[in-house]
Amino acid sequence: MDTIQLQIKDLSGFLSEEDILKQSAQAAACNQALHNGSREGNDFLGWVDLPSSITDQVLREIEDAATVLRTHCDAVVVVGIGGSYLGARAVIDALSSSFDWLQEKEDRKNPVILYAGNNISEDYLYELMRYLNDKRFGIINISKSGTTTEPAIAFRLLKDQLEEKVGKEEARKRIVAITDASKGALRTLADTEGYKTFVIPDNVGGRYSVLTPVGLLPIAVAGIDIRKLVAGAVEIEKATVPSTSFDYNLPAIYAVIRNELYKRGKKIEILVNYHPKLHFLAEWWKQLYGESEGKENVGIFPAAVDFTTDLHSMGQWIQEGERTIFETVITIGEANEKVQIPHDDKDLDGLNYLEGKRVDEVNKMAELGTRIAHVDGGVPNLTIEIPKLNEKYIGQLIYFFEKACGISGYLLGINPFDQPGVEAYKKNMFALLEKPGFEEATKAIKARL
């Protein structure tokens, strides 16, 4: 097996093959629309052929910028929120040591990757800045406008700290701006200060931007091979062109299944993993689907759990709670490392029946046993199998989910590429902070308090 696989045998009794095949023509039409731009959101379809359009020159420029940061920095702070950091963090966490950040300086090949601008916690920012006090650090600032509140606050603080620590001239070498090609506050600042810059394409929305410099630069700084990542995405891009038969178009099949289950009252999709490195892959997935589909009072609610950890907190509800859920399980075919359970003469823990077995075998039996239990308990299950955790297969998985999301949104009858609802909280926040230009909103909201 040289590609990710989709297993649907655990849908039996919930959804028939005939039910799925009935929607094949509609799914094909939705896939075609993504390629010819014939439906809503067609100004944000740059991601569809993005993997195959990335040139060697672009990859070299990203790799060169990553080398500069690795040379000058012990830590690099990725400043961004939502799609501006989740994709990068998903890949970095999936493909790095779980204890990467604890490695001693002399043992490190690449900088520690840290994150800011994804919250407005004063304590978090204070603790981050205190940690950076005695570190050689750099900043990747990711913002289309440069005025989004959370990253703008973080960047202002970190920029001041860096300039005070090393001076403006040295700071310029350690700051990279990923922003609009020609306009916005961050573009103006970057041009004025002379920062190295990369462009966020106008036709690629934030949650689809992991394979642009938004994701690729931080990933490269972490020492991950972005060429293999992109190559994996290209394989799924080529395997899902409009001429692909529905029977072989895995993202289209996944999109149909989730929409058919939704019609049957399954309102919540739980993305399940059995590997802690995939936690932020699930966080990225939640934004991708939640922001794409949750509008016009419709949309599957995307949730996620880390098993077996969350079996001891959420397992009871999943097994016997309201039957409005289905599970999509990400399973890893082969572990990258090998650990065997040893013999113990006293066997006080009763584990000698497992001696000589690999921990991964135990994990997989826990996965199989859980899946059987949940299916028996009325929870439809489908499984996405990744052969191994490496750049190629993570690249495949990213494009798989992106393509499926576009098709699924069109099947749902909404525009999966806008997010009008996220502006509501911003308007209220600006009004409460008495931002210039929000005077009327300030009066209105204060009258409600």
Tab-separated table of N, CA and C in Angstrom, residues 59-149:
chain	number	residue	atom	x	y	z
A	59	LEU	N	10.123	26.411	-3.803
A	59	LEU	CA	10.588	25.545	-2.720
A	59	LEU	C	11.997	25.928	-2.280
A	60	ARG	N	12.871	26.262	-3.233
A	60	ARG	CA	14.234	26.678	-2.886
A	60	ARG	C	14.231	27.958	-2.073
A	61	GLU	N	13.376	28.908	-2.455
A	61	GLU	CA	13.318	30.177	-1.726
A	61	GLU	C	12.844	29.952	-0.288
A	62	ILE	N	11.868	29.080	-0.124
A	62	ILE	CA	11.387	28.760	1.229
A	62	ILE	C	12.483	28.054	2.027
A	63	GLU	N	13.152	27.097	1.406
A	63	GLU	CA	14.225	26.371	2.097
A	63	GLU	C	15.375	27.294	2.476
A	64	ASP	N	15.703	28.253	1.602
A	64	ASP	CA	16.784	29.206	1.896
A	64	ASP	C	16.416	30.097	3.084
A	65	ALA	N	15.168	30.563	3.114
A	65	ALA	CA	14.727	31.392	4.237
A	65	ALA	C	14.728	30.579	5.531
A	66	ALA	N	14.337	29.311	5.446
A	66	ALA	CA	14.360	28.444	6.626
A	66	ALA	C	15.778	28.246	7.132
A	67	THR	N	16.729	28.114	6.219
A	67	THR	CA	18.137	27.955	6.607
A	67	THR	C	18.647	29.168	7.362
A	68	VAL	N	18.275	30.348	6.919
A	68	VAL	CA	18.680	31.582	7.610
A	68	VAL	C	18.160	31.574	9.048
A	69	LEU	N	16.890	31.243	9.217
A	69	LEU	CA	16.317	31.229	10.564
A	69	LEU	C	16.958	30.143	11.423
A	70	ARG	N	17.212	28.982	10.847
A	70	ARG	CA	17.851	27.915	11.614
A	70	ARG	C	19.266	28.309	12.033
A	71	THR	N	19.943	29.076	11.182
A	71	THR	CA	21.317	29.486	11.471
A	71	THR	C	21.384	30.520	12.590
A	72	HIS	N	20.409	31.430	12.622
A	72	HIS	CA	20.458	32.555	13.549
A	72	HIS	C	19.642	32.351	14.822
A	73	CYS	N	18.852	31.264	14.893
A	73	CYS	CA	17.871	31.170	15.973
A	73	CYS	C	17.903	29.820	16.695
A	74	ASP	N	17.719	29.886	18.015
A	74	ASP	CA	17.494	28.688	18.818
A	74	ASP	C	16.001	28.394	18.916
A	75	ALA	N	15.196	29.437	18.742
A	75	ALA	CA	13.738	29.298	18.782
A	75	ALA	C	13.140	30.210	17.732
A	76	VAL	N	12.070	29.771	17.098
A	76	VAL	CA	11.343	30.589	16.131
A	76	VAL	C	9.880	30.597	16.543
A	77	VAL	N	9.324	31.808	16.667
A	77	VAL	CA	7.928	31.954	17.055
A	77	VAL	C	7.082	32.162	15.805
A	78	VAL	N	6.132	31.283	15.590
A	78	VAL	CA	5.173	31.417	14.494
A	78	VAL	C	3.990	32.212	15.033
A	79	VAL	N	3.807	33.421	14.500
A	79	VAL	CA	2.732	34.309	14.950
A	79	VAL	C	1.586	34.221	13.951
A	80	GLY	N	0.446	33.717	14.404
A	80	GLY	CA	-0.711	33.601	13.521
A	80	GLY	C	-1.850	32.944	14.263
A	81	ILE	N	-3.022	33.000	13.667
A	81	ILE	CA	-4.197	32.395	14.284
A	81	ILE	C	-5.000	31.642	13.227
A	82	GLY	N	-5.739	30.626	13.626
A	82	GLY	CA	-6.538	29.854	12.675
A	82	GLY	C	-5.656	29.180	11.647
A	83	GLY	N	-6.029	29.338	10.392
A	83	GLY	CA	-5.282	28.721	9.310
A	83	GLY	C	-3.864	29.222	9.163
A	84	SER	N	-3.548	30.342	9.808
A	84	SER	CA	-2.202	30.892	9.723
A	84	SER	C	-1.194	30.132	10.565
A	85	TYR	N	-1.663	29.246	11.444
A	85	TYR	CA	-0.697	28.448	12.201
A	85	TYR	C	-1.100	26.981	12.361
A	86	LEU	N	-2.409	26.662	12.263
A	86	LEU	CA	-2.856	25.305	12.575
A	86	LEU	C	-2.281	24.257	11.625
A	87	GLY	N	-2.225	24.573	10.331
A	87	GLY	CA	-1.691	23.605	9.375
A	87	GLY	C	-0.238	23.295	9.635
A	88	ALA	N	0.552	24.357	9.862
A	88	ALA	CA	1.973	24.156	10.153
A	88	ALA	C	2.148	23.342	11.429
A	89	ARG	N	1.401	23.694	12.470
A	89	ARG	CA	1.547	22.975	13.730
A	89	ARG	C	1.113	21.518	13.586
A	90	ALA	N	0.080	21.270	12.808
A	90	ALA	CA	-0.380	19.903	12.580
A	90	ALA	C	0.735	19.043	11.993
A	91	VAL	N	1.422	19.566	10.986
A	91	VAL	CA	2.489	18.808	10.326
A	91	VAL	C	3.707	18.687	11.234
A	92	ILE	N	4.092	19.794	11.872
A	92	ILE	CA	5.281	19.787	12.724
A	92	ILE	C	5.104	18.815	13.884
A	93	ASP	N	3.950	18.850	14.537
A	93	ASP	CA	3.723	17.934	15.658
A	93	ASP	C	3.667	16.477	15.199
A	94	ALA	N	3.079	16.239	14.027
A	94	ALA	CA	2.944	14.865	13.531
A	94	ALA	C	4.290	14.244	13.185
A	95	LEU	N	5.251	15.079	12.750
A	95	LEU	CA	6.491	14.553	12.195
A	95	LEU	C	7.722	14.864	13.034
A	96	SER	N	7.544	15.414	14.216
A	96	SER	CA	8.658	15.702	15.118
A	96	SER	C	8.575	14.803	16.348
A	97	SER	N	9.658	14.732	17.090
A	97	SER	CA	9.648	14.001	18.356
A	97	SER	C	8.621	14.609	19.298
A	98	SER	N	7.923	13.762	20.029
A	98	SER	CA	6.937	14.249	20.991
A	98	SER	C	7.588	15.104	22.071
A	99	PHE	N	8.891	14.939	22.254
A	99	PHE	CA	9.611	15.680	23.285
A	99	PHE	C	10.676	16.592	22.678
A	100	ASP	N	10.404	17.009	21.456
A	100	ASP	CA	11.355	17.838	20.716
A	100	ASP	C	11.752	19.084	21.485
A	101	TRP	N	10.783	19.727	22.093
A	101	TRP	CA	11.053	21.004	22.764
A	101	TRP	C	11.893	20.857	24.020
A	102	LEU	N	12.034	19.607	24.536
A	102	LEU	CA	12.818	19.378	25.743
A	102	LEU	C	14.276	19.030	25.451
A	103	GLN	N	14.627	18.851	24.188
A	103	GLN	CA	15.994	18.489	23.853
A	103	GLN	C	16.952	19.629	24.198
A	104	GLU	N	18.114	19.255	24.687
A	104	GLU	CA	19.125	20.259	25.022
A	104	GLU	C	19.655	20.924	23.756
A	105	LYS	N	20.102	22.153	23.920
A	105	LYS	CA	20.559	22.960	22.784
A	105	LYS	C	21.603	22.229	21.951
A	106	GLU	N	22.558	21.579	22.618
A	106	GLU	CA	23.637	20.921	21.885
A	106	GLU	C	23.164	19.701	21.104
A	107	ASP	N	21.995	19.182	21.452
A	107	ASP	CA	21.454	18.018	20.747
A	107	ASP	C	20.495	18.394	19.617
A	108	ARG	N	20.215	19.656	19.487
A	108	ARG	CA	19.212	20.094	18.522
A	108	ARG	C	19.837	20.382	17.162
A	109	LYS	N	19.123	20.013	16.118
A	109	LYS	CA	19.523	20.367	14.760
A	109	LYS	C	18.730	21.559	14.241
A	110	ASN	N	17.549	21.754	14.805
A	110	ASN	CA	16.638	22.802	14.331
A	110	ASN	C	16.104	23.591	15.520
A	111	PRO	N	15.627	24.807	15.274
A	111	PRO	CA	15.103	25.620	16.375
A	111	PRO	C	13.848	25.000	16.990
A	112	VAL	N	13.599	25.351	18.243
A	112	VAL	CA	12.322	25.049	18.859
A	112	VAL	C	11.262	25.909	18.168
A	113	ILE	N	10.150	25.308	17.775
A	113	ILE	CA	9.067	26.073	17.151
A	113	ILE	C	8.029	26.381	18.224
A	114	LEU	N	7.753	27.670	18.394
A	114	LEU	CA	6.782	28.146	19.371
A	114	LEU	C	5.674	28.895	18.642
A	115	TYR	N	4.584	29.145	19.340
A	115	TYR	CA	3.420	29.738	18.685
A	115	TYR	C	2.877	30.892	19.527
A	116	ALA	N	2.485	31.948	18.847
A	116	ALA	CA	1.884	33.109	19.505
A	116	ALA	C	0.868	33.715	18.551
A	117	GLY	N	0.022	34.590	19.098
A	117	GLY	CA	-0.982	35.232	18.258
A	117	GLY	C	-2.215	34.393	18.054
A	118	ASN	N	-2.276	33.231	18.721
A	118	ASN	CA	-3.463	32.371	18.611
A	118	ASN	C	-4.347	32.481	19.843
A	119	ASN	N	-4.051	33.447	20.709
A	119	ASN	CA	-4.881	33.735	21.877
A	119	ASN	C	-4.547	35.151	22.352
A	120	ILE	N	-5.286	35.631	23.362
A	120	ILE	CA	-4.996	36.957	23.919
A	120	ILE	C	-4.744	36.810	25.420
A	121	SER	N	-4.062	35.746	25.794
A	121	SER	CA	-3.768	35.516	27.200
A	121	SER	C	-2.529	36.290	27.617
A	122	GLU	N	-2.688	37.169	28.576
A	122	GLU	CA	-1.556	37.951	29.064
A	122	GLU	C	-0.513	37.054	29.718
A	123	ASP	N	-0.969	36.064	30.485
A	123	ASP	CA	-0.027	35.154	31.135
A	123	ASP	C	0.783	34.364	30.105
A	124	TYR	N	0.114	33.896	29.053
A	124	TYR	CA	0.815	33.134	28.008
A	124	TYR	C	1.910	33.986	27.372
A	125	LEU	N	1.561	35.212	27.005
A	125	LEU	CA	2.540	36.080	26.349
A	125	LEU	C	3.681	36.442	27.289
A	126	TYR	N	3.378	36.687	28.550
A	126	TYR	CA	4.429	36.992	29.528
A	126	TYR	C	5.391	35.810	29.652
A	127	GLU	N	4.826	34.611	29.784
A	127	GLU	CA	5.660	33.421	29.960
A	127	GLU	C	6.488	33.137	28.713
A	128	LEU	N	5.912	33.360	27.538
A	128	LEU	CA	6.656	33.181	26.291
A	128	LEU	C	7.823	34.160	26.215
A	129	MET	N	7.546	35.419	26.492
A	129	MET	CA	8.603	36.439	26.413
A	129	MET	C	9.697	36.180	27.449
A	130	ARG	N	9.304	35.710	28.620
A	130	ARG	CA	10.298	35.383	29.642
A	130	ARG	C	11.176	34.226	29.184
A	131	TYR	N	10.556	33.210	28.557
A	131	TYR	CA	11.322	32.088	28.031
A	131	TYR	C	12.331	32.553	26.982
A	132	LEU	N	11.937	33.519	26.160
A	132	LEU	CA	12.785	33.976	25.055
A	132	LEU	C	13.893	34.928	25.493
A	133	ASN	N	13.862	35.373	26.747
A	133	ASN	CA	14.818	36.390	27.215
A	133	ASN	C	16.267	36.018	26.949
A	134	ASP	N	16.613	34.755	27.176
A	134	ASP	CA	18.013	34.347	27.002
A	134	ASP	C	18.188	33.445	25.782
A	135	LYS	N	17.237	33.538	24.826
A	135	LYS	CA	17.307	32.707	23.624
A	135	LYS	C	17.587	33.565	22.386
A	136	ARG	N	18.295	32.969	21.434
A	136	ARG	CA	18.379	33.586	20.111
A	136	ARG	C	17.086	33.205	19.386
A	137	PHE	N	16.209	34.189	19.173
A	137	PHE	CA	14.929	33.823	18.583
A	137	PHE	C	14.614	34.651	17.350
A	138	GLY	N	13.718	34.098	16.543
A	138	GLY	CA	13.232	34.776	15.355
A	138	GLY	C	11.722	34.689	15.303
A	139	ILE	N	11.142	35.373	14.332
A	139	ILE	CA	9.686	35.468	14.238
A	139	ILE	C	9.251	35.237	12.798
A	140	ILE	N	8.253	34.388	12.612
A	140	ILE	CA	7.532	34.299	11.335
A	140	ILE	C	6.151	34.874	11.590
A	141	ASN	N	5.880	36.035	11.042
A	141	ASN	CA	4.601	36.711	11.278
A	141	ASN	C	3.690	36.479	10.084
A	142	ILE	N	2.552	35.839	10.333
A	142	ILE	CA	1.647	35.432	9.248
A	142	ILE	C	0.310	36.143	9.412
A	143	SER	N	0.021	37.043	8.497
A	143	SER	CA	-1.255	37.765	8.543
A	143	SER	C	-1.494	38.433	7.200
A	144	LYS	N	-2.660	38.215	6.636
A	144	LYS	CA	-2.999	38.845	5.360
A	144	LYS	C	-3.047	40.363	5.504
A	145	SER	N	-3.654	40.818	6.592
A	145	SER	CA	-3.833	42.262	6.781
A	145	SER	C	-2.776	42.874	7.692
A	146	GLY	N	-2.356	42.129	8.689
A	146	GLY	CA	-1.464	42.692	9.693
A	146	GLY	C	-2.198	43.377	10.822
A	147	THR	N	-3.535	43.357	10.792
A	147	THR	CA	-4.320	44.039	11.820
A	147	THR	C	-5.225	43.102	12.619
A	148	THR	N	-5.195	41.801	12.346
A	148	THR	CA	-5.976	40.863	13.149
A	148	THR	C	-5.497	40.951	14.591
A	149	THR	N	-6.414	41.130	15.507
A	149	THR	CA	-6.073	41.540	16.873
A	149	THR	C	-5.060	40.621	17.542
